Short mmCIF file of C-alpha atoms (C1' of nucleotides) in Angstrom, two decimals:
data_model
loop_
_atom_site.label_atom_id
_atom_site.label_comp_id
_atom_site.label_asym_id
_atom_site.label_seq_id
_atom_site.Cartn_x
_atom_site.Cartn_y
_atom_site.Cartn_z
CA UNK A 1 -15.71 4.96 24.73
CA UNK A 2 -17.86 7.69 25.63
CA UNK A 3 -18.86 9.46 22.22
CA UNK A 4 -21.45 6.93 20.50
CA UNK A 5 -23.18 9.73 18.22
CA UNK A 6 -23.05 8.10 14.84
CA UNK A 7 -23.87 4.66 16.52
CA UNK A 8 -26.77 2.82 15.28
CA UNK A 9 -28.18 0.65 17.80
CA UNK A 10 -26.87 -2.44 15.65
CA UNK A 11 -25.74 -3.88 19.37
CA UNK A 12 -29.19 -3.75 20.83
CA UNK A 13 -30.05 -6.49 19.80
CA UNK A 14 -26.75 -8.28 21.16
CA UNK A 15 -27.03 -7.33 24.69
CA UNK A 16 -29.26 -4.06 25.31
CA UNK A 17 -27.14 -2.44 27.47
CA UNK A 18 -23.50 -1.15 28.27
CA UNK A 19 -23.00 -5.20 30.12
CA UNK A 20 -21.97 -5.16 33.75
CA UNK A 21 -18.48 -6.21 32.22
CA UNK A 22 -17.91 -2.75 30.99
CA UNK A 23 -19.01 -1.21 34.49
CA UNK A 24 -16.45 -3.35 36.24
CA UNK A 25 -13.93 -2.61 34.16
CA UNK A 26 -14.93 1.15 34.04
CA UNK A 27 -13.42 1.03 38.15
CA UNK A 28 -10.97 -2.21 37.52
CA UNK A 29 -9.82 -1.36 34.10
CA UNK A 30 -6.12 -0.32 34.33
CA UNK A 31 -3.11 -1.43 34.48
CA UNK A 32 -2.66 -1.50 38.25
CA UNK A 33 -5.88 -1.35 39.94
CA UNK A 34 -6.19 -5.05 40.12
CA UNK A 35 -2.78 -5.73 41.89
CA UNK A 36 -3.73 -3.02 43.91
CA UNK A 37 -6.70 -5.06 45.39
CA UNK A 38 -4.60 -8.21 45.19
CA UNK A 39 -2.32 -6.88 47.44
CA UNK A 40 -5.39 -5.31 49.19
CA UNK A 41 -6.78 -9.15 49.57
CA UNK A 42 -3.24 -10.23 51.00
CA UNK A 43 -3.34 -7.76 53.44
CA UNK A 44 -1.69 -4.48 52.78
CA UNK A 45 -3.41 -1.65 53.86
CA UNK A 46 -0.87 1.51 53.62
CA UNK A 47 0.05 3.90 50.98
CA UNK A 48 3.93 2.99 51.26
CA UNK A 49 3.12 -0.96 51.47
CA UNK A 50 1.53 -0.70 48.23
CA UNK A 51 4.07 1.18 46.68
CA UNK A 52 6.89 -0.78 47.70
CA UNK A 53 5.01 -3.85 46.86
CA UNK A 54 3.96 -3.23 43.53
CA UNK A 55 6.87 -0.48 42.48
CA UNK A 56 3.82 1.98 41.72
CA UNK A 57 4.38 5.29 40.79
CA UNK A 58 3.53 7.69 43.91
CA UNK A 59 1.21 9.79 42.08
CA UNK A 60 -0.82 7.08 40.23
CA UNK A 61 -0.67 5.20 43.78
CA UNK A 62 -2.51 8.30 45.14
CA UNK A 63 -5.08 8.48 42.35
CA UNK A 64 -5.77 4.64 42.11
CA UNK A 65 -6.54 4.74 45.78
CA UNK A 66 -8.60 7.70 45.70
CA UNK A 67 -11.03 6.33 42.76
CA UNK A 68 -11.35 2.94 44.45
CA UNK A 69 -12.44 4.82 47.46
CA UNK A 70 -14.63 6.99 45.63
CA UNK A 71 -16.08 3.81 44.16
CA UNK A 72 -17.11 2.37 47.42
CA UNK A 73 -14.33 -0.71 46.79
CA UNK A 74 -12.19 0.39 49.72
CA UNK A 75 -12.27 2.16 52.60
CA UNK A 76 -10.23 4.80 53.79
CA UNK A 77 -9.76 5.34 57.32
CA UNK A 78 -7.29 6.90 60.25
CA UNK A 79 -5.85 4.35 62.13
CA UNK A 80 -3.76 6.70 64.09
CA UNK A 81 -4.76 10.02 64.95
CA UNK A 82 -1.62 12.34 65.92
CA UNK A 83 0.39 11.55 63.31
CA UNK A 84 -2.07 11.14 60.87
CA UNK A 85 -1.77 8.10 59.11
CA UNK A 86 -4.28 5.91 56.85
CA UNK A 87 -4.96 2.62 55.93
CA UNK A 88 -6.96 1.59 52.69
CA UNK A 89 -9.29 -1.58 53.63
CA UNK A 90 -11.50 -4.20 51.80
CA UNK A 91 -15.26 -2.80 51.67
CA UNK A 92 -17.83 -5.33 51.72
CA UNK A 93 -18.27 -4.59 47.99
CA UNK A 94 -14.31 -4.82 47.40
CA UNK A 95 -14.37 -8.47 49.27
CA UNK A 96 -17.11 -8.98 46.54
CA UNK A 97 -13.73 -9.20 44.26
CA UNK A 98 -12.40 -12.14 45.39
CA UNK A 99 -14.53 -14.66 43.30
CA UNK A 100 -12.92 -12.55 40.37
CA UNK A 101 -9.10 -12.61 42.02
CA UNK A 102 -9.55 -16.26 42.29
CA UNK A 103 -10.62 -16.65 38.93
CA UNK A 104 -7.87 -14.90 37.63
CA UNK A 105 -5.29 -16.57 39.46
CA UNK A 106 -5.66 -19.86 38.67
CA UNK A 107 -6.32 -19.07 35.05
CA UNK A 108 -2.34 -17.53 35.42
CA UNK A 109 -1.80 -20.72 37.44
CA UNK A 110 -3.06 -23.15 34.73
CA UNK A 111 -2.19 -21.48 31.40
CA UNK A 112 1.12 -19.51 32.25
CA UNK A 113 3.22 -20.77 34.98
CA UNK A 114 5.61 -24.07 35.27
CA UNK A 115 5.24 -23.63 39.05
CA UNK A 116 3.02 -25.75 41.20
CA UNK A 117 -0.24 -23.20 41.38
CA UNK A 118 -1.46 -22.16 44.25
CA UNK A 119 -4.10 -23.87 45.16
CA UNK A 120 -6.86 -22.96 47.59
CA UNK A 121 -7.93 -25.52 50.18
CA UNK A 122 -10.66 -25.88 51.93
CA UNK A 123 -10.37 -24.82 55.65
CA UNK A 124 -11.81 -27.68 57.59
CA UNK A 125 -10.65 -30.86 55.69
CA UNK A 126 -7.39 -29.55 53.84
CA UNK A 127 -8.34 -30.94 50.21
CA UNK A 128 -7.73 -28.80 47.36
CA UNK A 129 -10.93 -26.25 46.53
CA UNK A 130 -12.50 -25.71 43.07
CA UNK A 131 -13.90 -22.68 41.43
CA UNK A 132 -17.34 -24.10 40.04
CA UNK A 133 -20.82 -23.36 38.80
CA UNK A 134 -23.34 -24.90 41.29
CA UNK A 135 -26.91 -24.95 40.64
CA UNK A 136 -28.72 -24.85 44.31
CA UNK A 137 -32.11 -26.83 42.54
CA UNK A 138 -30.41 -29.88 40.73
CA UNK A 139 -27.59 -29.76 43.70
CA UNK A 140 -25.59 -30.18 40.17
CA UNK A 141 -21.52 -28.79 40.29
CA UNK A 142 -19.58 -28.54 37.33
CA UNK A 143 -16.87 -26.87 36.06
CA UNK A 144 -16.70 -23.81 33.40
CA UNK A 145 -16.13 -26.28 30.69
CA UNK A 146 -19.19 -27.94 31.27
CA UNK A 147 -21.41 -24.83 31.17
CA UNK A 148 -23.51 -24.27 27.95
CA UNK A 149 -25.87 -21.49 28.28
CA UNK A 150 -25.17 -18.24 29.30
CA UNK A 151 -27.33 -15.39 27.94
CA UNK A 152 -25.22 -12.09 28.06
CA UNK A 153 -22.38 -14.01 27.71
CA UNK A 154 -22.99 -16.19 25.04
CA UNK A 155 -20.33 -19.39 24.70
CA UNK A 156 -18.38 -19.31 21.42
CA UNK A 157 -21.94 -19.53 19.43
CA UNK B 1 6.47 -3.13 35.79
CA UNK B 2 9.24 -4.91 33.91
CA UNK B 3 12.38 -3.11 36.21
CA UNK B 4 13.08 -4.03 39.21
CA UNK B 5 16.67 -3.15 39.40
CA UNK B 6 16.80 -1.68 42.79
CA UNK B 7 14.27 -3.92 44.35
CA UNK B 8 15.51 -5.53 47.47
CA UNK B 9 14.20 -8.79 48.31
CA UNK B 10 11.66 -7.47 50.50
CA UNK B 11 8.39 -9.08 48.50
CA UNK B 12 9.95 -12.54 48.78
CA UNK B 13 8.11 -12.94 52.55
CA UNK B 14 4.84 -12.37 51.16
CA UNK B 15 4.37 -14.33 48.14
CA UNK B 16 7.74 -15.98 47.03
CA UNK B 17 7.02 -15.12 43.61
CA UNK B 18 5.19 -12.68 41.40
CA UNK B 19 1.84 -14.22 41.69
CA UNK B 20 0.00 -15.31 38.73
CA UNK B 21 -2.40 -12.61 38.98
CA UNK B 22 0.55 -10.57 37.72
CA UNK B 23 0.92 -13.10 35.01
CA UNK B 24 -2.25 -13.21 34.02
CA UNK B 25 -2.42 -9.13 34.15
CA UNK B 26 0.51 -9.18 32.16
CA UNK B 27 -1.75 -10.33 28.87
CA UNK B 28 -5.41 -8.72 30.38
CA UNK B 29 -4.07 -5.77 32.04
CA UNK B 30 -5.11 -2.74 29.75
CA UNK B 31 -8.49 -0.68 29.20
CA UNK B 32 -9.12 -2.82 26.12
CA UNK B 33 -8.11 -6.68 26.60
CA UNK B 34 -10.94 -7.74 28.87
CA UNK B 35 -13.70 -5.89 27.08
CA UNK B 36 -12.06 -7.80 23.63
CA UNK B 37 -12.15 -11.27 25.26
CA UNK B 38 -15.74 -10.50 25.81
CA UNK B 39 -16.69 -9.84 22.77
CA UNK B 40 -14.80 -12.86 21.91
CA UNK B 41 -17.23 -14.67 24.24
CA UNK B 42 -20.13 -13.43 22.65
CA UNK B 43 -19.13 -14.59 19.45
CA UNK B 44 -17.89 -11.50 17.69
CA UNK B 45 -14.86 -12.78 15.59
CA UNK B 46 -13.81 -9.75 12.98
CA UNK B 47 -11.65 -6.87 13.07
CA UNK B 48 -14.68 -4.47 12.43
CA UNK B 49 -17.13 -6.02 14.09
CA UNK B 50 -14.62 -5.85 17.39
CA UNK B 51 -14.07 -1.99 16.45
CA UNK B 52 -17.65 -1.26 15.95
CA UNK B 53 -18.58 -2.87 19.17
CA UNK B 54 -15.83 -1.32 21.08
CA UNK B 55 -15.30 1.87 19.38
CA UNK B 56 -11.84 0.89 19.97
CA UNK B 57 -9.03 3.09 17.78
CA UNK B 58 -8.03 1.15 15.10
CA UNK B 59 -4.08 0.63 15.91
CA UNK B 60 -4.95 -0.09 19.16
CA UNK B 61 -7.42 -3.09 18.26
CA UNK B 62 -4.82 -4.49 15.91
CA UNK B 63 -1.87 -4.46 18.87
CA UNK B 64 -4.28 -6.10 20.98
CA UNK B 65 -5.25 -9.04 18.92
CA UNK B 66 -1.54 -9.43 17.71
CA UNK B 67 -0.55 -10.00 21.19
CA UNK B 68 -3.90 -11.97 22.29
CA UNK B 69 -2.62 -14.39 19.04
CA UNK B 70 0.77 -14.05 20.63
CA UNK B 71 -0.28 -15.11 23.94
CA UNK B 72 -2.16 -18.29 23.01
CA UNK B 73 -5.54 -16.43 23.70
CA UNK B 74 -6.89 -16.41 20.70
CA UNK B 75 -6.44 -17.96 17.42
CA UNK B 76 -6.31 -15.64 13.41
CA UNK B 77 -7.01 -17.58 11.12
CA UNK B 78 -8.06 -16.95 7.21
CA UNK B 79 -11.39 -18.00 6.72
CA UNK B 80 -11.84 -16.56 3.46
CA UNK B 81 -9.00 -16.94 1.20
CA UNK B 82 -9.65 -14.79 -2.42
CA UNK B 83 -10.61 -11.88 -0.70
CA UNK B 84 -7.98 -12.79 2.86
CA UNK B 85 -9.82 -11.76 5.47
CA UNK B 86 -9.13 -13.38 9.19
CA UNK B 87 -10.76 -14.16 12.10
CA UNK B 88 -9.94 -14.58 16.02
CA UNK B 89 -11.53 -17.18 17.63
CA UNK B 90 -10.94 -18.15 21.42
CA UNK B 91 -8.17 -20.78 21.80
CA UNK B 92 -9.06 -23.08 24.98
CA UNK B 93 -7.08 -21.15 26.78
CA UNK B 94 -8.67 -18.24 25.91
CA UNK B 95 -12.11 -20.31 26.53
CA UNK B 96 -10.91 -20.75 29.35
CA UNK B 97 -11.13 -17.40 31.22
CA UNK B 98 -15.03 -18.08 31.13
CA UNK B 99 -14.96 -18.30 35.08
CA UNK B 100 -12.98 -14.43 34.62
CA UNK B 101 -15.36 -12.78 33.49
CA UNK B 102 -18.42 -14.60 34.43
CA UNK B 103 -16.91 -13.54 38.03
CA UNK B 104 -16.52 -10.01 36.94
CA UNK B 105 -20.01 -9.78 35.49
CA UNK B 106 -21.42 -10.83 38.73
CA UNK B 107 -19.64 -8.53 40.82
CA UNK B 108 -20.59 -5.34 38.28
CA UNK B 109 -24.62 -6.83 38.23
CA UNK B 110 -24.52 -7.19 42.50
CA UNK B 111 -22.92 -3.83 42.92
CA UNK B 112 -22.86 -1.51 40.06
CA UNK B 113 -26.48 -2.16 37.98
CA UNK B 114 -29.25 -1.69 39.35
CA UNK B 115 -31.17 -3.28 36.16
CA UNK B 116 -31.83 -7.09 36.64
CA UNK B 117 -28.34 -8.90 36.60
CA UNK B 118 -27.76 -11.72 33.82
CA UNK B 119 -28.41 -14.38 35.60
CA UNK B 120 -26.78 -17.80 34.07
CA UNK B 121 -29.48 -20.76 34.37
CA UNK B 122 -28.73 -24.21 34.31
CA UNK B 123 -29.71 -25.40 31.06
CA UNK B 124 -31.14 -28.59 31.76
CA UNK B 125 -33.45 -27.14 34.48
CA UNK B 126 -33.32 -23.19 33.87
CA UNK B 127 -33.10 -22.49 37.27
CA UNK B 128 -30.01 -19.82 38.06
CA UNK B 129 -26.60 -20.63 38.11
CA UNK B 130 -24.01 -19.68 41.40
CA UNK B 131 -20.38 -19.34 41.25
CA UNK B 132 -19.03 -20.98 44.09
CA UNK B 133 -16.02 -22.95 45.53
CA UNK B 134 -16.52 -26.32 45.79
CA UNK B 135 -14.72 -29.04 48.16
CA UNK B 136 -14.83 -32.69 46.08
CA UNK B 137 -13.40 -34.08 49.09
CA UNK B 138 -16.32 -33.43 51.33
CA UNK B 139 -18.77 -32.49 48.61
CA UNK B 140 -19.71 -29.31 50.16
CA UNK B 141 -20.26 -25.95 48.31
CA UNK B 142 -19.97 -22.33 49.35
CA UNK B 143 -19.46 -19.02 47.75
CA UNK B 144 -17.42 -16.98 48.66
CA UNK B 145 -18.19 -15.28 51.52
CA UNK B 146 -17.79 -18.36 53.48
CA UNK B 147 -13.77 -19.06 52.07
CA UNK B 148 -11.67 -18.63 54.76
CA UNK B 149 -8.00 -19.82 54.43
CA UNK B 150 -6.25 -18.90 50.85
CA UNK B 151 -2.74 -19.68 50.64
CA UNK B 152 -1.13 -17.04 48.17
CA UNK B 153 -4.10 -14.67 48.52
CA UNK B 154 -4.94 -14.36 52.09
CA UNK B 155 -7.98 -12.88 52.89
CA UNK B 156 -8.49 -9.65 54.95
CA UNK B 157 -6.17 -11.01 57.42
"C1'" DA C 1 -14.33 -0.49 -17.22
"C1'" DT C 2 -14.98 2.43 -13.67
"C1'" DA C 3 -16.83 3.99 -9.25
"C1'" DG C 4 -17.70 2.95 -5.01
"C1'" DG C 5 -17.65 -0.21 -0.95
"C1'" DT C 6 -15.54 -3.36 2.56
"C1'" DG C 7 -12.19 -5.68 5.62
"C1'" DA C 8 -8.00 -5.27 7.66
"C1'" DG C 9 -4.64 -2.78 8.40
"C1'" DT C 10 -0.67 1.28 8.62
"C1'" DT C 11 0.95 6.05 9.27
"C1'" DC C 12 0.80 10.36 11.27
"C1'" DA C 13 -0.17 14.39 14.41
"C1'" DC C 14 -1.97 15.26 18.65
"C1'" DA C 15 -3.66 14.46 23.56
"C1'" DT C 16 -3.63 11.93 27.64
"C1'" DT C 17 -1.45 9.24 30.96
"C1'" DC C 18 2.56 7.41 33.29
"C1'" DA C 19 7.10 7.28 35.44
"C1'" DG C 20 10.64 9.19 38.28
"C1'" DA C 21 12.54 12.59 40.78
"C1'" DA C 22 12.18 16.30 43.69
"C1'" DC C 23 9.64 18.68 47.01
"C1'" DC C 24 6.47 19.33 51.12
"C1'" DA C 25 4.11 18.74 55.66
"C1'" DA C 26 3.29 16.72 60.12
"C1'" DG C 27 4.95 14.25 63.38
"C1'" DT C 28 8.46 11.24 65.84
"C1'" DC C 29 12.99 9.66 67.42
"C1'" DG C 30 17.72 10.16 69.01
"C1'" DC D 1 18.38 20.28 66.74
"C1'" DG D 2 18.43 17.34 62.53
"C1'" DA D 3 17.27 12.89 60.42
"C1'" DC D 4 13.61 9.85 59.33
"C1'" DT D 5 8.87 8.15 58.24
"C1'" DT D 6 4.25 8.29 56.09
"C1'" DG D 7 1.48 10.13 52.84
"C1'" DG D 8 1.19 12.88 49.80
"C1'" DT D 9 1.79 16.97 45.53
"C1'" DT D 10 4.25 19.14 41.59
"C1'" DC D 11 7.04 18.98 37.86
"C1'" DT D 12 9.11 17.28 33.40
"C1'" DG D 13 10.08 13.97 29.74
"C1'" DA D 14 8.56 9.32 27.90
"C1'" DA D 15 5.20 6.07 26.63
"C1'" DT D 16 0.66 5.13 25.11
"C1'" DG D 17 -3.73 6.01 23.20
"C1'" DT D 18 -6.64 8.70 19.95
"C1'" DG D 19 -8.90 9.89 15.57
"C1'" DA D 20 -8.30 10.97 10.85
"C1'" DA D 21 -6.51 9.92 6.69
"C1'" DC D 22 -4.24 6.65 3.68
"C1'" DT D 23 -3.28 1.88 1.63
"C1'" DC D 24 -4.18 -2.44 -0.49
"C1'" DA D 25 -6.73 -6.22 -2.18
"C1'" DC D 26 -10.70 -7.58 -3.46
"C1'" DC D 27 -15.97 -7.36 -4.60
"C1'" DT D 28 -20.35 -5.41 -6.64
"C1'" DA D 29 -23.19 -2.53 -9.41
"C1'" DT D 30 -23.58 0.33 -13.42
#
DNA sequence: ATAGGTGAGTTCACATTCAGAACCAAGTCG
DNA sequence: CGACTTGGTTCTGAATGTGAACTCACCTAT
């Protein structure tokens, strides 16, 4: 992933750069850094709540958290000084996530479970939320289906 | 991640159930799946052309599209017969996680590029595209920063 | 007809990463 | 005092990923 010597630059002409996919997945991309910010979304902010909850290994706990830090996703911080303890919280930039979380869920929700899915309502009037494109000129909404032209990600072609 | 022998019921509280981010993990969760369901996207449909692209180890790519196929993600199919050679092509389901990654993209373009982001345009007007969450009831729209209440994925709580 | 090339793999030896258990440190509680 | 908690680190085998070489079926050019 790193080595591209004998590469010719047959993918220039695809997309012209490493795609902000690959960066993503460069700090999501593992098996357990994603439920770690899941469970970061739901609310659990310490070391041992995250380990219970996801039945982590300690050490890959430690160095999960530590590179999400590092990558500005969460925060690390003292919440009480004399015994020193720390909590790991959403960043601006990890909050950012949540259009992805959502995403993912209810693809798990539509294509893999039998149970209801959980679906997200909207706050104020209690119907059931969609995950849409929106363009702000046409005041248009549609769903992913609908959506033809994406350059960068080109549909099926 | 498959043995939870000695877990206690201690999760239940929280979510009642694995959560379908788990599922969904459970077919996406590894360095390689994502960044092969991309390609997918794009329109890349052969063994080499996936490996090239990827510089993904052979027996890797070959687990990874057996169990894509497995999962109902994508489809093999011959599409040359004398010589056999196959191809993967997204099943809708695997169409499907189009709001996935158009969500991750996003997030790496907002936060980890600082080259222009691929911006989706509407096709009938070409003006740019927004993810957002959309209420049919009340026919309002917001991204998400302005999501408050998510049953099953609570927000910073 | 033979030599070389390609697509789609498999097999193997090696390196990295992960899991699980034990250990440690700092503080707190009984 | 000793036990317990949180948040780690260190260690050792197991699982997984890597790259190189090999296979097999076919195709193309000479």
């Amino acid at each position: 992933m790193a080595k591209f010597d004998e590469r010719d630059d047959r993918e220039a002409n695809q997309d012209d750069r490493a795609c902000s996919i690959q960066d993503s997945l460069d700090i999501l991309g593992d098996r357990w850094t994603i439920l770690i910010m899941r469970d970061a979304f739901r609310g659990v902010r310490r070391f041992d709540d995250f380990r219970r909850d996801l039945d982590i290994a300690r050490p890959v706990l430690t160095e999960r958290l530590k590179r999400l830090v590092v990558a500005g996703v969460l925060d690390r911080r003292l919440y009480c000084e004399r015994p020193p303890r720390y909590e790991y919280r959403l960043t601006p930039m990890g909050a950012a996530l949540s259009p992805t979380l959502v995403a993912l869920m209810r693809w798990g929700d539509e294509w893999l479970t039998d149970e209801p899915p959980t679906v997200l309502v909207h706050e104020t009037c209690g119907e059931p939320l969609d995950q849409a494109f929106v363009c702000w000129h046409c005041d248009e909404t549609f769903t992913q289906s609908a959506i033809a032209s994406r350059p960068g990600l080109t549909p099926t072609t």
